[in-house]
């Protein structure tokens, strides 16, 4: 796989298959190709040659929309949109309030929704036909302020009223609600402290038991209890085995990574 015709391959000679519901950790130094692997899976970049299959079906033959509804990604820096928490978790309004709350509780997000965000709602602005730029100052003086809590907790543009760690939690809750068959965590807990990261790993293991989970992590503890670990180096998979087997071999790339993180 390459990003542009004139560039070198970002991933090469890759051949592996994962089992149903397997929990896979993906590690490797910066630029090794970990994220590129997930872009290929989402068909954000098409393979230069070869194929990727999900449940035996070559993904290049699958409608892009259908492909992406099989996969949830919890990215490193999730971007949220302006609206309520509910809108952010369930943009298509496909789920009941009960289901949304259940995902919020499973993702341990509820404590973030207790404190209200003050939201300005202007009656004139809400009615676009009568909205006039010149009225803006007046509107801001007149308009009522409402306080959003719970599902109505307000999310500012880009999610700027939440920290990156909190945005990752919201993104996790979204994935918990959607329950897609493949979940990709791309450094998803990187901005959380080690304790919260540990709690989140438990949530992920328990709640995504019936999903295939691919976890990209710099923090090796995050992937230590994966079923198997992919070690990438310069665009290639150099190791793919259980963490126990990789650690048994002190010369493995994985053991070297563990030693380099410990120093
Ligand atoms: N959008 C892009 N355009 C061109 N080259 C890219 C692009 N994204 C990544 N690359 C290149 O592809 C290679 C693999 O990058 P990738 O981001 O997949 O690595 P990574 O292991 O995820 O790194 P990191 O841990 O820093 O996120 C690198 O050489 C990188 O420079």
PDB file of C-alpha atoms in Angstrom, residues 15 97 115 149 165 179 224 243 260:
ATOM      1  CA  UNK A  15       0.030 -11.605   4.857  1.00  0.00           C
ATOM      2  CA  UNK A  97     -32.466   6.758  25.022  1.00  0.00           C
ATOM      3  CA  UNK A 115     -22.243  19.150  35.160  1.00  0.00           C
ATOM      4  CA  UNK A 149     -27.064  17.919  31.305  1.00  0.00           C
ATOM      5  CA  UNK A 165      -9.134  11.958  27.045  1.00  0.00           C
ATOM      6  CA  UNK A 179     -21.361  -2.661  18.374  1.00  0.00           C
ATOM      7  CA  UNK A 224      -0.035  -7.024  26.994  1.00  0.00           C
ATOM      8  CA  UNK A 243       2.717 -11.783  23.888  1.00  0.00           C
ATOM      9  CA  UNK A 260      13.557   0.099  25.313  1.00  0.00           C
TER      10      UNK A 260
END
